XYZ file of C-alpha atoms in Angstrom:
578
model
C 19.446 -50.426 -27.454
C 18.811 -49.905 -23.752
C 21.505 -51.579 -21.726
C 20.721 -53.828 -18.680
C 22.216 -52.839 -15.315
C 25.593 -54.233 -14.685
C 26.452 -56.396 -11.714
C 28.382 -53.454 -10.188
C 25.307 -51.207 -10.240
C 23.191 -53.923 -8.609
C 25.718 -54.250 -5.766
C 25.723 -50.500 -5.172
C 21.912 -50.354 -5.014
C 21.780 -53.293 -2.649
C 24.400 -51.643 -0.432
C 22.426 -48.385 -0.330
C 19.233 -50.242 0.550
C 20.990 -52.107 3.367
C 22.575 -48.891 4.605
C 19.153 -47.243 4.883
C 17.804 -50.244 6.769
C 20.741 -50.251 9.166
C 20.494 -46.477 9.680
C 16.782 -46.784 10.322
C 17.342 -49.617 12.767
C 20.012 -47.614 14.587
C 17.684 -44.617 14.763
C 14.878 -46.777 16.159
C 17.209 -48.319 18.731
C 18.490 -44.856 19.679
C 14.940 -43.574 20.109
C 13.996 -46.617 22.184
C 17.100 -46.227 24.360
C 16.414 -42.519 24.790
C 12.753 -43.214 25.564
C 13.506 -45.800 28.235
C 16.539 -44.018 29.718
C 14.799 -40.672 30.275
C 11.613 -39.682 32.066
C 9.548 -40.031 28.894
C 8.728 -43.694 29.546
C 7.826 -42.929 33.168
C 5.543 -40.104 32.095
C 3.807 -42.335 29.561
C 3.253 -44.981 32.250
C 1.611 -42.344 34.450
C -0.553 -41.111 31.563
C -1.812 -44.615 30.862
C -2.579 -45.351 34.534
C -6.191 -45.416 35.620
C -7.070 -43.428 38.748
C -10.167 -45.588 39.101
C -8.722 -47.722 41.902
C -11.400 -47.891 44.630
C -9.505 -50.707 46.328
C -6.916 -48.110 47.427
C -9.500 -46.280 49.535
C -12.758 -47.767 50.748
C -15.909 -45.689 50.973
C -17.554 -46.919 54.157
C -21.195 -47.878 54.358
C -23.163 -45.586 56.648
C -23.725 -47.031 60.110
C -26.794 -45.707 61.899
C -27.734 -46.439 65.542
C -30.979 -48.431 65.848
C -32.380 -45.711 68.120
C -31.919 -43.133 65.356
C -34.192 -45.104 63.027
C -36.973 -45.091 65.625
C -36.477 -41.585 66.990
C -33.967 -39.043 65.676
C -35.327 -36.145 67.709
C -32.350 -35.961 70.088
C -29.656 -35.522 67.443
C -31.826 -33.027 65.576
C -32.251 -31.117 68.838
C -28.475 -31.089 69.387
C -27.837 -29.546 65.993
C -30.867 -27.307 65.477
C -32.675 -26.484 68.727
C -31.952 -22.920 69.885
C -32.575 -23.605 73.576
C -30.326 -26.656 73.556
C -27.630 -24.628 71.814
C -27.682 -21.893 74.448
C -27.513 -24.419 77.301
C -24.540 -26.058 75.589
C -22.907 -22.637 75.162
C -23.216 -22.115 78.921
C -21.523 -25.438 79.641
C -18.531 -24.814 77.398
C -18.261 -21.137 78.361
C -18.217 -22.102 82.038
C -15.406 -24.578 81.401
C -13.382 -21.902 79.586
C -13.937 -19.474 82.456
C -12.006 -21.791 84.813
C -8.329 -20.950 84.318
C -6.331 -24.192 83.967
C -3.099 -22.830 82.471
C 0.073 -24.800 83.121
C 3.726 -24.146 82.367
C 6.551 -26.417 81.299
C 8.560 -28.679 83.599
C 6.140 -28.476 86.510
C 6.969 -30.677 89.520
C 4.726 -33.552 90.510
C 1.523 -32.817 92.391
C 2.867 -34.162 95.677
C 6.027 -32.056 95.430
C 4.305 -28.725 94.767
C 0.531 -29.068 95.289
C 0.059 -25.294 95.230
C 0.899 -25.226 91.492
C -2.050 -27.466 90.609
C -4.921 -26.156 92.734
C -6.740 -24.607 89.752
C -7.861 -28.125 88.831
C -9.842 -28.444 92.082
C -12.026 -25.615 90.829
C -12.375 -27.254 87.413
C -13.397 -30.583 88.970
C -15.991 -28.780 91.059
C -17.310 -27.101 87.924
C -17.676 -30.446 86.108
C -19.457 -32.037 89.066
C -21.874 -29.108 89.319
C -22.512 -28.965 85.553
C -22.843 -32.708 84.916
C -24.429 -34.159 88.087
C -26.093 -36.957 86.099
C -22.710 -38.211 84.887
C -21.250 -38.126 88.398
C -24.279 -39.973 89.750
C -24.337 -42.824 87.221
C -20.631 -43.357 86.409
C -17.754 -44.504 88.555
C -15.480 -41.478 89.041
C -11.803 -41.959 89.895
C -9.011 -39.438 90.342
C -5.539 -40.516 89.260
C -2.505 -38.683 90.633
C -4.957 -36.267 92.284
C -6.192 -34.415 89.205
C -6.470 -36.987 86.431
C -10.132 -37.893 85.888
C -11.409 -41.323 84.808
C -15.169 -41.799 84.368
C -16.288 -45.404 83.843
C -19.724 -46.243 82.471
C -19.775 -49.970 83.039
C -21.216 -52.037 80.196
C -23.254 -55.218 80.595
C -20.992 -57.362 78.391
C -17.611 -58.527 79.655
C -16.743 -59.807 76.166
C -16.657 -56.342 74.594
C -13.503 -54.308 75.106
C -14.074 -50.827 76.582
C -14.137 -47.700 74.437
C -11.949 -44.825 75.699
C -12.707 -41.175 74.873
C -10.039 -38.728 75.996
C -9.293 -35.015 76.248
C -7.186 -32.818 78.522
C -8.204 -30.323 81.173
C -5.182 -28.011 80.894
C -4.365 -25.235 78.448
C -1.327 -23.263 77.342
C -0.656 -19.976 79.165
C -1.823 -16.637 77.815
C 1.093 -14.227 77.365
C 0.424 -11.131 79.456
C 1.881 -8.936 76.727
C -0.924 -10.047 74.360
C -3.901 -9.345 76.637
C -4.757 -6.081 74.872
C -4.897 -7.902 71.526
C -7.742 -10.251 72.512
C -11.207 -9.323 71.198
C -12.635 -10.574 74.510
C -10.765 -11.445 77.736
C -9.196 -14.896 77.328
C -11.128 -16.443 80.226
C -14.490 -14.786 79.585
C -15.917 -17.599 77.448
C -17.699 -14.982 75.346
C -20.168 -16.220 72.725
C -20.887 -13.825 69.853
C -23.646 -15.877 68.242
C -21.252 -17.837 66.026
C -17.941 -18.276 67.843
C -17.130 -18.994 71.469
C -13.874 -17.280 72.508
C -11.336 -18.155 75.152
C -8.213 -20.075 76.009
C -8.949 -23.798 75.797
C -12.103 -23.358 73.699
C -10.467 -25.260 70.808
C -7.669 -27.046 72.650
C -9.424 -28.883 73.999
C -12.138 -28.168 76.541
C -14.571 -28.332 73.630
C -13.775 -32.042 73.225
C -13.941 -32.690 76.978
C -17.296 -30.947 77.397
C -18.734 -32.638 74.275
C -17.826 -36.066 75.700
C -19.504 -35.211 79.015
C -22.588 -33.794 77.255
C -22.971 -36.889 75.061
C -22.830 -39.249 78.039
C -25.244 -37.033 79.948
C -27.749 -37.147 77.064
C -27.478 -40.911 76.681
C -28.122 -41.433 80.390
C -31.163 -39.167 80.201
C -32.414 -41.178 77.197
C -32.193 -44.372 79.242
C -29.318 -45.861 77.234
C -27.579 -48.728 79.048
C -24.342 -49.723 77.322
C -23.246 -53.246 76.495
C -19.682 -51.995 75.948
C -17.989 -50.158 78.818
C -17.329 -46.504 78.010
C -14.426 -44.699 79.694
C -13.810 -40.944 79.623
C -10.202 -40.153 80.612
C -9.018 -36.577 81.108
C -5.363 -35.749 81.753
C -4.255 -32.422 83.174
C -0.839 -31.641 81.687
C -0.968 -32.564 78.002
C 0.503 -29.154 77.161
C 3.664 -30.088 79.064
C 3.945 -33.666 77.776
C 1.418 -35.472 79.990
C 4.029 -36.672 82.473
C 1.821 -36.195 85.541
C -1.575 -36.834 83.974
C -1.920 -39.208 81.015
C 1.126 -41.284 81.952
C -0.509 -42.162 85.289
C -3.927 -42.689 83.698
C -2.403 -45.113 81.167
C -0.812 -47.163 83.941
C -4.066 -47.116 85.918
C -6.036 -48.421 82.914
C -3.436 -51.037 82.033
C -3.311 -52.283 85.639
C -7.107 -52.456 85.711
C -7.820 -53.972 82.284
C -4.515 -55.319 80.947
C -2.406 -54.743 77.849
C -4.264 -54.262 74.555
C -7.534 -54.458 76.487
C -9.203 -51.409 74.927
C -11.427 -51.433 71.817
C -10.333 -47.998 70.573
C -9.118 -44.655 71.882
C -10.263 -41.344 70.422
C -8.281 -38.278 71.507
C -8.028 -34.725 70.196
C -6.629 -34.357 66.712
C -7.514 -33.685 63.110
C -11.135 -33.431 61.954
C -13.021 -32.832 58.728
C -11.892 -30.350 56.105
C -12.262 -29.471 52.446
C -9.308 -31.229 50.885
C -7.368 -28.696 48.756
C -6.516 -31.374 46.188
C -9.851 -33.108 45.613
C -11.972 -30.042 46.571
C -14.222 -32.385 48.562
C -14.939 -32.681 52.278
C -12.857 -35.470 53.775
C -12.638 -36.923 57.258
C -9.058 -37.319 58.444
C -8.499 -39.239 61.699
C -4.781 -39.206 62.513
C -3.550 -42.791 62.823
C -0.010 -41.813 63.779
C 2.156 -39.081 65.253
C 5.593 -37.828 64.359
C 8.339 -38.449 66.873
C 10.082 -35.763 68.897
C 13.524 -34.955 70.191
C 15.144 -31.818 71.556
C 18.872 -32.151 70.964
C 20.914 -29.960 73.297
C 24.559 -29.348 72.401
C 26.989 -27.636 74.772
C 30.393 -26.300 73.773
C 33.072 -25.373 76.293
C 36.329 -23.668 75.287
C 39.080 -21.811 77.190
C 38.278 -18.265 78.266
C 40.484 -15.226 78.168
C 40.575 -11.529 77.389
C 38.832 -10.387 74.228
C 41.838 -8.303 73.221
C 43.682 -11.512 72.305
C 40.955 -13.714 70.745
C 41.387 -17.049 68.967
C 40.461 -17.243 65.298
C 37.078 -18.674 66.291
C 35.343 -18.202 69.640
C 32.904 -20.786 70.982
C 30.044 -18.602 69.728
C 31.566 -18.510 66.250
C 32.063 -22.290 66.255
C 28.498 -22.923 67.446
C 27.259 -20.555 64.742
C 29.155 -22.608 62.174
C 27.374 -25.718 63.457
C 24.025 -23.933 63.240
C 24.769 -22.961 59.631
C 25.675 -26.553 58.714
C 22.494 -27.878 60.340
C 20.242 -25.502 58.404
C 22.151 -26.119 55.168
C 21.488 -29.849 55.500
C 17.729 -30.469 56.001
C 16.362 -33.990 56.177
C 15.065 -35.479 52.945
C 11.314 -35.998 52.579
C 10.141 -39.616 52.392
C 6.788 -40.849 51.136
C 6.772 -44.598 51.664
C 4.024 -46.951 50.607
C 3.035 -47.420 54.265
C 2.830 -43.698 55.021
C -0.586 -42.545 56.331
C -0.081 -39.355 54.343
C 0.249 -41.306 51.072
C -2.937 -43.207 51.900
C -4.717 -39.920 52.550
C -3.507 -38.536 49.202
C -4.560 -41.685 47.385
C -8.065 -41.370 48.855
C -8.243 -37.851 47.444
C -6.886 -39.050 44.090
C -9.228 -42.022 43.741
C -12.412 -40.255 44.789
C -11.616 -36.611 44.000
C -12.690 -36.338 40.392
C -12.215 -32.557 40.347
C -8.449 -32.876 40.814
C -6.036 -32.716 37.824
C -5.998 -36.069 36.061
C -2.237 -36.521 35.721
C -1.706 -35.606 39.395
C -4.299 -38.198 40.442
C -2.558 -40.840 38.347
C 0.887 -39.986 39.744
C -0.419 -40.276 43.309
C -2.001 -43.658 42.531
C 1.391 -44.904 41.283
C 3.449 -43.249 44.052
C 3.319 -46.322 46.266
C 5.271 -48.483 43.796
C 6.691 -46.213 41.053
C 9.898 -44.372 41.982
C 9.472 -41.676 39.340
C 5.845 -40.972 40.293
C 6.828 -40.946 43.969
C 9.628 -38.473 43.258
C 7.286 -36.111 41.419
C 4.669 -36.250 44.182
C 7.338 -35.578 46.835
C 8.706 -32.632 44.822
C 5.220 -31.164 44.677
C 4.598 -31.653 48.401
C 7.961 -30.102 49.273
C 6.739 -26.773 47.865
C 4.061 -26.593 50.580
C 5.476 -25.976 54.097
C 2.561 -27.712 55.842
C 2.598 -30.768 53.585
C 6.396 -30.993 53.485
C 6.724 -31.525 57.209
C 4.211 -34.351 57.218
C 6.695 -36.441 55.204
C 9.966 -35.003 56.454
C 11.806 -34.741 59.757
C 11.879 -31.089 60.727
C 14.675 -29.336 62.587
C 14.423 -25.923 64.217
C 17.191 -24.082 66.058
C 15.083 -22.616 68.836
C 17.455 -21.630 71.645
C 21.058 -20.460 71.686
C 22.933 -18.579 74.361
C 26.475 -18.027 75.569
C 28.945 -15.457 76.772
C 28.760 -13.100 79.772
C 30.682 -9.927 78.982
C 31.834 -7.916 75.997
C 35.538 -8.100 76.899
C 35.606 -11.746 78.055
C 35.824 -14.725 75.702
C 32.769 -16.977 75.966
C 33.682 -20.207 77.741
C 30.308 -21.899 77.272
C 27.622 -21.878 74.565
C 24.468 -23.962 74.430
C 22.143 -24.600 71.508
C 18.818 -26.490 71.451
C 17.471 -27.937 68.218
C 13.912 -29.246 68.103
C 13.140 -32.163 65.774
C 9.766 -33.617 64.777
C 10.615 -37.042 63.447
C 9.016 -38.534 60.324
C 7.178 -41.840 60.812
C 9.783 -43.664 58.688
C 12.632 -42.515 60.950
C 13.547 -42.811 64.649
C 15.107 -40.929 67.543
C 18.288 -42.992 67.130
C 18.600 -42.068 63.450
C 18.209 -38.358 64.220
C 20.725 -38.494 67.075
C 23.278 -40.284 64.888
C 22.818 -37.804 62.062
C 23.157 -34.848 64.417
C 26.320 -36.309 65.936
C 27.961 -36.643 62.506
C 27.469 -32.937 61.849
C 28.950 -32.003 65.217
C 31.960 -34.239 64.564
C 32.449 -32.532 61.190
C 32.759 -29.142 62.898
C 34.766 -30.477 65.840
C 37.478 -31.954 63.601
C 38.048 -28.595 61.931
C 38.700 -26.966 65.289
C 40.491 -29.730 67.185
C 37.580 -30.208 69.608
C 36.391 -33.332 71.381
C 32.867 -34.746 71.140
C 30.835 -36.587 73.779
C 27.579 -37.804 72.266
C 24.815 -39.107 74.503
C 27.239 -40.257 77.154
C 29.906 -41.727 74.838
C 33.249 -40.234 73.863
C 33.092 -40.106 70.061
C 36.100 -37.898 69.318
C 39.097 -36.847 71.395
C 40.135 -33.254 70.895
C 43.495 -31.546 71.028
C 44.727 -30.765 74.509
C 43.119 -27.624 75.933
C 40.982 -26.823 72.873
C 37.550 -27.685 74.286
C 34.696 -30.121 73.816
C 31.182 -30.560 72.455
C 28.692 -32.469 74.644
C 25.472 -33.619 72.952
C 22.399 -34.781 74.861
C 18.614 -34.734 74.774
C 16.193 -33.759 77.521
C 13.098 -35.105 75.779
C 12.715 -37.763 73.079
C 9.873 -39.852 71.694
C 9.916 -42.228 68.738
C 7.157 -41.900 66.114
C 3.927 -43.562 67.257
C 2.936 -46.983 65.937
C 0.554 -46.474 63.017
C -3.005 -47.560 63.826
C -4.821 -49.815 61.335
C -6.902 -48.025 58.699
C -8.863 -51.128 57.765
C -10.990 -53.662 59.608
C -14.141 -53.413 61.717
C -12.967 -50.699 64.107
C -11.996 -48.414 61.228
C -15.185 -49.275 59.326
C -17.387 -48.284 62.272
C -15.521 -45.027 62.664
C -15.898 -44.185 58.965
C -19.501 -45.415 58.847
C -20.490 -43.216 61.802
C -18.779 -40.212 60.229
C -20.737 -40.672 56.997
C -24.003 -40.978 58.907
C -23.443 -37.899 61.087
C -22.033 -35.569 58.467
C -24.069 -36.653 55.450
C -27.435 -37.356 57.093
C -27.345 -34.545 59.651
C -24.746 -31.848 58.927
C -24.093 -31.541 55.171
C -27.373 -32.874 53.845
C -26.932 -31.560 50.292
C -23.640 -33.216 49.394
C -23.502 -34.889 46.001
C -20.656 -37.232 46.964
C -19.861 -39.508 49.926
C -17.496 -38.295 52.662
C -14.320 -40.344 52.509
C -12.531 -41.212 55.746
C -8.798 -41.313 55.111
C -5.901 -41.877 57.517
C -3.802 -38.832 58.335
C -0.869 -37.881 60.530
C -0.389 -35.653 63.574
C 2.780 -33.522 63.361
C 2.480 -32.757 67.099
C 2.117 -35.141 70.049
C -0.936 -35.853 72.195
C -1.608 -37.704 75.442
C -1.923 -40.881 73.349
C 1.881 -41.212 73.525
C 1.234 -43.080 76.803
C -1.590 -45.279 75.518
C 0.272 -47.358 72.942
C 0.099 -50.451 75.181
C -3.687 -50.293 75.584
C -4.804 -50.739 71.969
C -3.631 -50.632 68.376
C -6.675 -48.535 67.471
C -5.716 -44.994 68.477
C -7.342 -42.177 66.530
C -6.392 -38.539 67.127
C -9.652 -37.151 65.858
C -11.806 -34.159 66.753
C -14.881 -34.868 64.618
C -16.021 -31.449 63.473
C -15.654 -29.516 60.223
C -13.265 -26.556 59.975
C -12.244 -24.694 56.834
C -8.806 -23.946 58.296
C -8.499 -24.902 61.956
C -5.065 -23.311 62.429
C -6.010 -20.007 60.811
C -9.613 -19.722 62.008
C -9.507 -21.239 65.512
C -6.273 -19.533 66.623
C -5.187 -22.518 68.716
C -2.407 -21.556 71.186
C -2.752 -17.965 70.065
C -4.564 -14.677 70.607
C -8.345 -14.983 70.201
C -8.506 -18.766 70.474
C -12.072 -19.669 69.582
C -14.374 -22.405 68.333
C -17.281 -22.110 65.934
C -20.208 -23.344 67.981
C -21.709 -25.328 65.115
C -18.484 -27.347 65.222
C -18.908 -27.995 68.942
C -22.401 -29.345 68.338
C -21.005 -31.591 65.600
C -18.538 -32.993 68.145
C -21.351 -33.710 70.551
C -23.508 -35.333 67.858
C -20.664 -37.600 66.756
C -19.898 -38.880 70.259
C -23.610 -39.396 70.950
C -24.043 -41.530 67.815
C -20.650 -43.284 67.931
C -21.092 -44.608 71.484
C -24.355 -46.213 70.353
C -22.954 -47.533 67.075
C -20.029 -49.431 68.612
C -22.199 -50.871 71.394
C -22.305 -54.250 69.668
C -20.068 -57.223 68.960
C -20.545 -56.478 65.243
C -18.224 -53.490 65.722
C -15.471 -55.797 66.959
C -14.597 -57.186 70.377
């Protein structure tokens, strides 16, 4: 007879079943904890994110001037007529042929007028080349060589538009003259490129502005909105004598925040390496700037009885600590560079899917942001658009091989990220100096304040700065002013330049790592765009700005001219904003 299970066997089976359930539950909990405590959950969130977020980056409607609809012959002539092209070549070549090099730290015009006389010749050239502009516009000189052309509009309700460029250029090193394909002030045109110092930075912009106004006058255009062309003459040495005086002149004349928009030299159009599509990238901000100069004085003496560390050795230790401790990259949700990347991610369907999704989430997801930053940090150009840079550029000290150096000076250049400030950089730099000073019993004076007292007779660090500028306020990348900029770009470059594109050109905000004359114009308008509207595959590599064989592709110059010609007409209405 088969026996029934005993009570003891039933208890054992029940225990085993419960044990399996508990073990399974523990395993599930462990997996869940592991999933949520590692990057796995963050990766899954990225994978399940949609990159279809058009609200992150608007594609602007094309905006076409009414005159274009009735007669587009002028813009077609600018871009395609051989005779017009050659006349335009002559105008830019002639501007390049006038040497307007300037050095650093030049005295004011009134103090040393002989150092600025080259601009008299340039002014004469402009007056001879653009007589129509001089005849129809009010022409003012500011601090002798700053130029302000005012084309007065009929409407007092519309704020003036300001187009700017600079007349000066960086010097050509004499030791490089034999390396130039053509002499740097020849303005040689080879059928594709126009060579010469200033051809890309930025007499091309200046001449294009003058040409566009000249054409509009000849066409009988009479503006409703006042148009101002403002040309400084020392941008390459910080604009102290030129743009700073022009800004005050305009503010005295029109008032604070009286200008519709300012367009100065800057970024342009390029094929975005991420989305593989042509994008338009007006810079809506600039990094800040500070040169920190640190001096170290220590007792001298004969080199036969040296201390353990001379002032040169101590300053070298500081240099090592500085380079060992770079600033951390930051990609905040308000960063223009993040907005640019998100435009590429949303509309660049050729880009890797997971990268697009991570960029979309980078504005609010710490893990996604971290991964995007890590990727950017591998690219030197991209890294320094989201990170404060520091470069030890100058160091000198000592006089003789058998005499201990009593003084050493080091200069460290910083380009400050938009999320930071001059004060933050100065404080951080001071902490590193104090760290070294304490090890050697040295005192520290930082920006006029005694921070650390040193041991008697040991020596002292003195930290200061001879030039500082906080990051620029970020201009709006939404609203009517931005829409009219983006709408004009689409019209010019889709309807006239790249007529076979299968996608719309996206206008995305970008960032200038260097500084322009706009540093003085912050009080005139919130809408400042550092933007040279022409296409370049690689403007640094191809145009050789500030280098041997500086040049501009002449098609690009004609694109500049076309844009200004159409943009002035497009914004000549209250619909574009007051």
